[in-house]
């Protein structure tokens, strides 16, 4: 039950934290302490290599409007607000590498933490998001 609260807060924003019990807040804090950002952040050049070597499931959590301007080749679009309802579209294998990205890397960091809390072990977040990918001139697919 408490894990559910943690996931809800991660997706709903920290504003909900004011409504959580002290025990739930403590559990959320423990989860955050265990989630070392260095273990899942990839800069754009590293992400390019990660994609080439590991052939991950690439998850775009941006809006449809953002995606219409371009996206990482082979990515699957699931807006972050739809993620809890579309888990069936994610890999069944919890060890399958996953690269999550958004426009700047902030929203995708929440999505990556959510996926890690669900048991996915090889989740990476594109630090700087799609913007950083574009700045390096890396491949982009257009609709």
Coordinates of N, CA and C in Angstrom, one line a residue:
X1 N 0.8 -1.2 0.0 CA 0.0 0.0 0.0 C 0.9 1.3 0.0
X2 N 1.9 1.3 0.8 CA 2.7 2.5 0.9 C 3.5 2.7 -0.4
X3 N 3.9 1.6 -1.1 CA 4.6 1.7 -2.3 C 3.6 2.4 -3.3
X4 N 2.4 2.2 -3.3 CA 1.4 2.8 -4.1 C 1.4 4.3 -3.9
X5 N 1.4 4.7 -2.6 CA 1.5 6.2 -2.3 C 2.7 6.8 -2.9
X6 N 3.9 6.1 -2.8 CA 5.1 6.6 -3.3 C 5.0 6.9 -4.8
X7 N 4.4 5.9 -5.5 CA 4.3 6.1 -7.0 C 3.3 7.2 -7.3
X8 N 2.2 7.3 -6.5 CA 1.3 8.4 -6.7 C 1.9 9.7 -6.6
X9 N 2.7 9.9 -5.6 CA 3.4 11.1 -5.3 C 4.4 11.4 -6.4
X10 N 5.1 10.4 -6.9 CA 6.1 10.6 -8.0 C 5.4 11.1 -9.2
X11 N 4.2 10.6 -9.5 CA 3.5 11.0 -10.7 C 2.7 12.3 -10.5
X12 N 2.2 12.5 -9.3 CA 1.3 13.6 -9.1 C 1.9 14.9 -8.6
X13 N 3.2 14.8 -8.2 CA 3.9 15.9 -7.8 C 4.0 15.9 -6.3
X14 N 4.9 16.7 -5.8 CA 5.2 16.7 -4.4 C 4.1 17.4 -3.6
X15 N 3.2 18.1 -4.2 CA 2.1 18.8 -3.5 C 1.3 17.8 -2.8
X16 N 1.2 16.6 -3.2 CA 0.4 15.6 -2.5 C 1.1 15.2 -1.2
X17 N 2.4 15.4 -1.1 CA 3.1 15.0 0.1 C 2.5 15.6 1.4
X18 N 1.9 16.8 1.3 CA 1.3 17.4 2.5 C 0.1 16.5 3.0
X19 N -0.5 15.7 2.2 CA -1.6 14.9 2.6 C -1.2 13.5 3.0
X20 N 0.1 13.1 2.9 CA 0.5 11.8 3.3 C 0.8 11.7 4.8
X21 N 0.7 10.5 5.3 CA 1.0 10.3 6.7 C 2.5 10.4 6.8
X22 N 3.0 10.6 8.1 CA 4.5 10.7 8.3 C 5.2 9.4 7.9
X23 N 4.5 8.2 8.1 CA 5.1 6.9 7.8 C 5.3 6.8 6.3
X24 N 4.3 7.3 5.5 CA 4.4 7.2 4.0 C 5.5 8.2 3.5
X25 N 5.6 9.3 4.2 CA 6.6 10.3 3.8 C 8.0 9.7 4.1
X26 N 8.1 9.0 5.2 CA 9.4 8.4 5.5 C 9.8 7.3 4.5
X27 N 8.8 6.5 4.1 CA 9.0 5.5 3.1 C 9.4 6.1 1.8
X28 N 8.8 7.2 1.4 CA 9.1 7.9 0.2 C 10.5 8.4 0.3
X29 N 10.9 9.0 1.4 CA 12.3 9.4 1.6 C 13.3 8.3 1.4
X30 N 13.0 7.2 2.0 CA 13.9 6.0 1.9 C 14.0 5.6 0.4
X31 N 12.9 5.6 -0.3 CA 13.0 5.3 -1.7 C 13.9 6.2 -2.5
X32 N 13.7 7.5 -2.2 CA 14.5 8.5 -2.9 C 16.0 8.3 -2.6
X33 N 16.3 8.0 -1.3 CA 17.7 7.8 -0.9 C 18.3 6.6 -1.7
X34 N 17.5 5.6 -2.0 CA 18.0 4.4 -2.7 C 18.2 4.6 -4.2
X35 N 17.6 5.7 -4.7 CA 17.6 5.9 -6.1 C 18.7 6.9 -6.4
X36 N 19.9 6.4 -6.7 CA 21.0 7.2 -7.0 C 20.9 7.7 -8.4
X37 N 20.8 9.0 -8.6 CA 20.6 9.6 -10.0 C 21.8 9.2 -10.9
X38 N 23.0 9.1 -10.4 CA 24.1 8.8 -11.2 C 24.0 7.4 -11.8
X39 N 23.2 6.5 -11.2 CA 23.1 5.2 -11.7 C 22.1 5.1 -12.9
X40 N 21.3 6.2 -13.2 CA 20.4 6.1 -14.3 C 20.4 7.3 -15.2
X41 N 21.2 8.3 -15.0 CA 21.3 9.4 -15.9 C 22.3 9.2 -17.0
X42 N 21.9 9.5 -18.2 CA 22.8 9.4 -19.4 C 22.8 10.7 -20.1
X43 N 24.0 11.2 -20.4 CA 24.1 12.4 -21.3 C 23.8 11.9 -22.7
X44 N 23.5 12.9 -23.6 CA 23.1 12.5 -24.9 C 24.1 11.6 -25.7
X45 N 25.3 11.9 -25.6 CA 26.3 11.1 -26.3 C 26.4 9.7 -25.7
X46 N 26.3 9.6 -24.4 CA 26.2 8.3 -23.8 C 24.9 7.5 -24.2
X47 N 23.8 8.3 -24.3 CA 22.5 7.7 -24.6 C 22.6 7.1 -26.0
X48 N 23.3 7.8 -26.9 CA 23.4 7.4 -28.3 C 24.1 6.0 -28.3
X49 N 25.2 5.9 -27.6 CA 26.0 4.7 -27.5 C 25.1 3.6 -26.8
X50 N 24.4 3.9 -25.8 CA 23.5 3.0 -25.1 C 22.5 2.4 -26.0
X51 N 21.9 3.3 -26.9 CA 20.9 2.8 -27.9 C 21.5 1.9 -28.9
X52 N 22.7 2.2 -29.4 CA 23.4 1.4 -30.4 C 23.8 0.0 -29.8
X53 N 24.3 0.0 -28.6 CA 24.8 -1.2 -28.0 C 23.8 -2.1 -27.4
X54 N 22.8 -1.5 -26.6 CA 21.9 -2.3 -25.9 C 20.5 -2.5 -26.5
X55 N 20.2 -1.7 -27.6 CA 18.9 -1.7 -28.2 C 17.8 -1.7 -27.2
X56 N 17.7 -0.6 -26.4 CA 16.7 -0.5 -25.4 C 15.3 -0.2 -25.9
X57 N 14.3 -0.4 -25.1 CA 13.0 0.1 -25.3 C 13.1 1.6 -25.1
X58 N 12.7 2.4 -26.0 CA 12.9 3.9 -25.9 C 11.5 4.5 -25.6
X59 N 11.3 5.1 -24.5 CA 10.1 5.7 -24.1 C 10.1 7.2 -24.1
X60 N 9.2 7.7 -24.9 CA 9.0 9.2 -25.0 C 7.8 9.6 -24.2
X61 N 8.0 10.3 -23.1 CA 6.9 10.7 -22.2 C 6.4 12.1 -22.4
X62 N 6.8 12.7 -23.5 CA 6.4 14.1 -23.8 C 4.9 14.2 -24.3
X63 N 4.5 15.4 -24.5 CA 3.1 15.6 -25.0 C 3.1 15.2 -26.5
X64 N 1.9 15.0 -27.1 CA 1.8 14.7 -28.5 C 2.3 15.9 -29.3
X65 N 2.0 17.1 -28.9 CA 2.5 18.3 -29.6 C 4.0 18.3 -29.7
X66 N 4.7 18.0 -28.5 CA 6.2 18.0 -28.5 C 6.6 16.9 -29.5
X67 N 6.0 15.7 -29.5 CA 6.4 14.6 -30.3 C 6.3 14.9 -31.8
X68 N 5.3 15.7 -32.1 CA 5.0 16.1 -33.5 C 6.2 16.8 -34.1
X69 N 7.1 17.4 -33.3 CA 8.2 18.1 -33.8 C 9.5 17.2 -34.0
X70 N 9.3 16.0 -33.7 CA 10.4 15.0 -33.9 C 10.6 14.2 -32.6
X71 N 11.2 13.0 -32.8 CA 11.4 12.1 -31.7 C 12.6 11.1 -32.0
X72 N 13.1 10.5 -31.0 CA 14.2 9.5 -31.2 C 13.6 8.4 -32.0
X73 N 14.4 7.9 -33.0 CA 14.0 6.8 -33.8 C 13.7 5.6 -33.0
X74 N 12.6 4.9 -33.3 CA 12.2 3.7 -32.7 C 11.5 3.9 -31.3
X75 N 11.3 5.1 -30.9 CA 10.7 5.4 -29.6 C 9.2 5.1 -29.6
X76 N 8.7 4.8 -28.4 CA 7.3 4.6 -28.2 C 6.8 5.8 -27.4
X77 N 5.7 6.3 -27.8 CA 5.1 7.5 -27.2 C 4.0 7.2 -26.2
X78 N 4.3 7.4 -24.9 CA 3.3 7.3 -23.8 C 3.4 8.5 -22.9
X79 N 2.5 9.5 -23.0 CA 2.6 10.6 -22.2 C 2.7 10.2 -20.7
X80 N 3.4 10.9 -19.9 CA 3.6 10.5 -18.5 C 2.3 10.3 -17.8
X81 N 1.3 11.1 -18.1 CA 0.0 11.0 -17.4 C -0.7 9.7 -17.8
X82 N -0.4 9.1 -18.9 CA -1.0 7.9 -19.3 C -0.2 6.6 -18.9
X83 N 1.0 6.8 -18.4 CA 1.9 5.7 -18.1 C 1.3 4.7 -17.2
X84 N 0.7 5.0 -16.1 CA 0.1 4.0 -15.2 C -1.0 3.1 -15.8
X85 N -1.7 3.7 -16.8 CA -2.7 3.0 -17.5 C -2.3 2.2 -18.7
X86 N -1.0 2.4 -19.1 CA -0.5 1.7 -20.3 C 0.7 0.9 -20.1
X87 N 0.9 0.4 -18.9 CA 2.0 -0.5 -18.5 C 2.1 -1.7 -19.4
X88 N 1.0 -2.2 -19.9 CA 1.0 -3.3 -20.7 C 1.8 -3.2 -22.0
X89 N 2.1 -1.9 -22.4 CA 2.9 -1.6 -23.6 C 4.4 -1.6 -23.3
X90 N 4.8 -1.7 -22.1 CA 6.2 -1.8 -21.7 C 6.7 -3.2 -21.8
X91 N 8.0 -3.4 -21.9 CA 8.6 -4.7 -21.9 C 8.1 -5.6 -20.7
X92 N 7.8 -6.8 -21.0 CA 7.5 -7.7 -19.9 C 8.7 -8.1 -19.1
X93 N 9.9 -8.2 -19.8 CA 11.1 -8.5 -19.1 C 11.6 -7.3 -18.3
X94 N 11.7 -7.4 -17.0 CA 12.1 -6.3 -16.1 C 13.6 -6.0 -16.2
X95 N 14.3 -6.9 -17.0 CA 15.8 -6.6 -17.2 C 16.0 -6.0 -18.5
X96 N 15.0 -5.8 -19.3 CA 15.2 -5.1 -20.7 C 15.6 -3.7 -20.4
X97 N 16.7 -3.3 -21.1 CA 17.1 -1.8 -20.9 C 16.0 -0.9 -21.5
X98 N 15.8 0.2 -20.8 CA 14.8 1.2 -21.1 C 15.5 2.6 -21.1
X99 N 15.3 3.3 -22.1 CA 15.7 4.7 -22.1 C 14.5 5.6 -22.1
X100 N 14.3 6.4 -21.1 CA 13.2 7.3 -21.0 C 13.6 8.8 -21.3
X101 N 12.8 9.5 -22.1 CA 13.2 10.9 -22.3 C 11.9 11.8 -22.4
X102 N 12.2 13.1 -22.2 CA 11.1 14.1 -22.3 C 11.8 15.3 -23.0
X103 N 11.3 16.4 -22.8 CA 11.9 17.6 -23.5 C 13.2 18.0 -22.9
X104 N 13.3 18.0 -21.5 CA 14.5 18.5 -20.8 C 15.1 17.5 -19.9
X105 N 14.4 16.4 -19.6 CA 15.0 15.4 -18.7 C 14.3 15.4 -17.3
X106 N 13.5 16.4 -17.0 CA 12.9 16.5 -15.7 C 11.7 15.5 -15.6
X107 N 10.8 15.6 -16.5 CA 9.6 14.7 -16.4 C 10.0 13.3 -16.6
X108 N 10.9 13.0 -17.5 CA 11.4 11.6 -17.7 C 12.1 11.1 -16.5
X109 N 12.7 12.0 -15.6 CA 13.3 11.5 -14.4 C 12.2 10.9 -13.5
X110 N 11.1 11.6 -13.4 CA 9.9 11.0 -12.6 C 9.5 9.7 -13.2
X111 N 9.4 9.6 -14.5 CA 8.9 8.4 -15.2 C 10.0 7.3 -14.9
X112 N 11.2 7.6 -15.0 CA 12.3 6.6 -14.7 C 12.2 6.1 -13.3
X113 N 12.0 7.0 -12.4 CA 11.9 6.6 -11.0 C 10.7 5.7 -10.8
X114 N 9.6 6.0 -11.4 CA 8.4 5.2 -11.4 C 8.6 3.8 -11.9
X115 N 9.3 3.7 -13.1 CA 9.6 2.4 -13.6 C 10.5 1.6 -12.7
X116 N 11.5 2.3 -12.1 CA 12.4 1.6 -11.2 C 11.6 1.1 -10.0
X117 N 10.6 1.8 -9.5 CA 9.8 1.4 -8.4 C 8.9 0.2 -8.8
X118 N 8.6 0.1 -10.0 CA 7.8 -1.0 -10.5 C 8.7 -2.3 -10.7
X119 N 10.0 -2.1 -10.6 CA 10.9 -3.3 -10.7 C 11.7 -3.4 -11.9
X120 N 11.6 -2.4 -12.8 CA 12.5 -2.4 -14.0 C 13.9 -2.0 -13.5
X121 N 14.9 -2.9 -13.8 CA 16.2 -2.7 -13.3 C 17.2 -1.9 -14.2
X122 N 16.9 -1.8 -15.4 CA 17.8 -1.2 -16.4 C 17.2 0.1 -17.0
X123 N 16.7 1.0 -16.2 CA 16.1 2.2 -16.7 C 17.1 3.3 -16.7
X124 N 17.2 4.0 -17.8 CA 18.1 5.2 -17.9 C 17.2 6.4 -18.3
X125 N 17.6 7.5 -17.8 CA 17.0 8.8 -18.2 C 17.9 9.6 -19.0
X126 N 17.4 10.2 -20.1 CA 18.2 11.0 -21.0 C 18.4 12.4 -20.3
X127 N 19.5 12.7 -19.7 CA 19.8 13.9 -19.1 C 19.8 15.1 -20.1
X128 N 19.0 16.1 -19.9 CA 18.8 17.2 -20.8 C 17.7 16.9 -21.9
X129 N 17.2 15.7 -21.9 CA 16.1 15.4 -22.7 C 16.3 15.5 -24.2
X130 N 15.2 15.6 -24.9 CA 15.3 15.7 -26.4 C 16.1 16.9 -26.8
X131 N 16.0 18.0 -26.0 CA 16.8 19.2 -26.4 C 18.3 18.9 -26.5
X132 N 18.8 18.1 -25.5 CA 20.2 17.8 -25.5 C 20.6 16.9 -26.7
X133 N 19.6 16.0 -27.0 CA 19.8 15.1 -28.2 C 19.9 15.9 -29.5
X134 N 19.0 16.9 -29.6 CA 19.1 17.8 -30.8 C 20.3 18.6 -30.9
X135 N 20.8 19.1 -29.7 CA 22.0 20.0 -29.7 C 23.2 19.2 -30.2
X136 N 23.3 17.9 -30.0 CA 24.4 17.2 -30.5 C 24.2 16.7 -32.0
X137 N 23.1 17.1 -32.6 CA 22.8 16.7 -33.9 C 22.6 15.2 -34.1
X138 N 22.1 14.5 -33.1 CA 21.9 13.1 -33.2 C 20.6 12.8 -34.0
X139 N 20.5 11.6 -34.5 CA 19.3 11.2 -35.4 C 18.0 11.5 -34.8
X140 N 17.1 12.1 -35.6 CA 15.7 12.4 -35.2 C 14.8 11.9 -36.3
X141 N 13.7 11.4 -35.8 CA 12.7 10.9 -36.8 C 11.5 12.0 -36.7
X142 N 11.0 12.3 -37.9 CA 9.9 13.2 -38.0 C 8.6 12.4 -38.3
X143 N 7.5 12.9 -37.8 CA 6.2 12.2 -38.2 C 5.9 12.3 -39.6

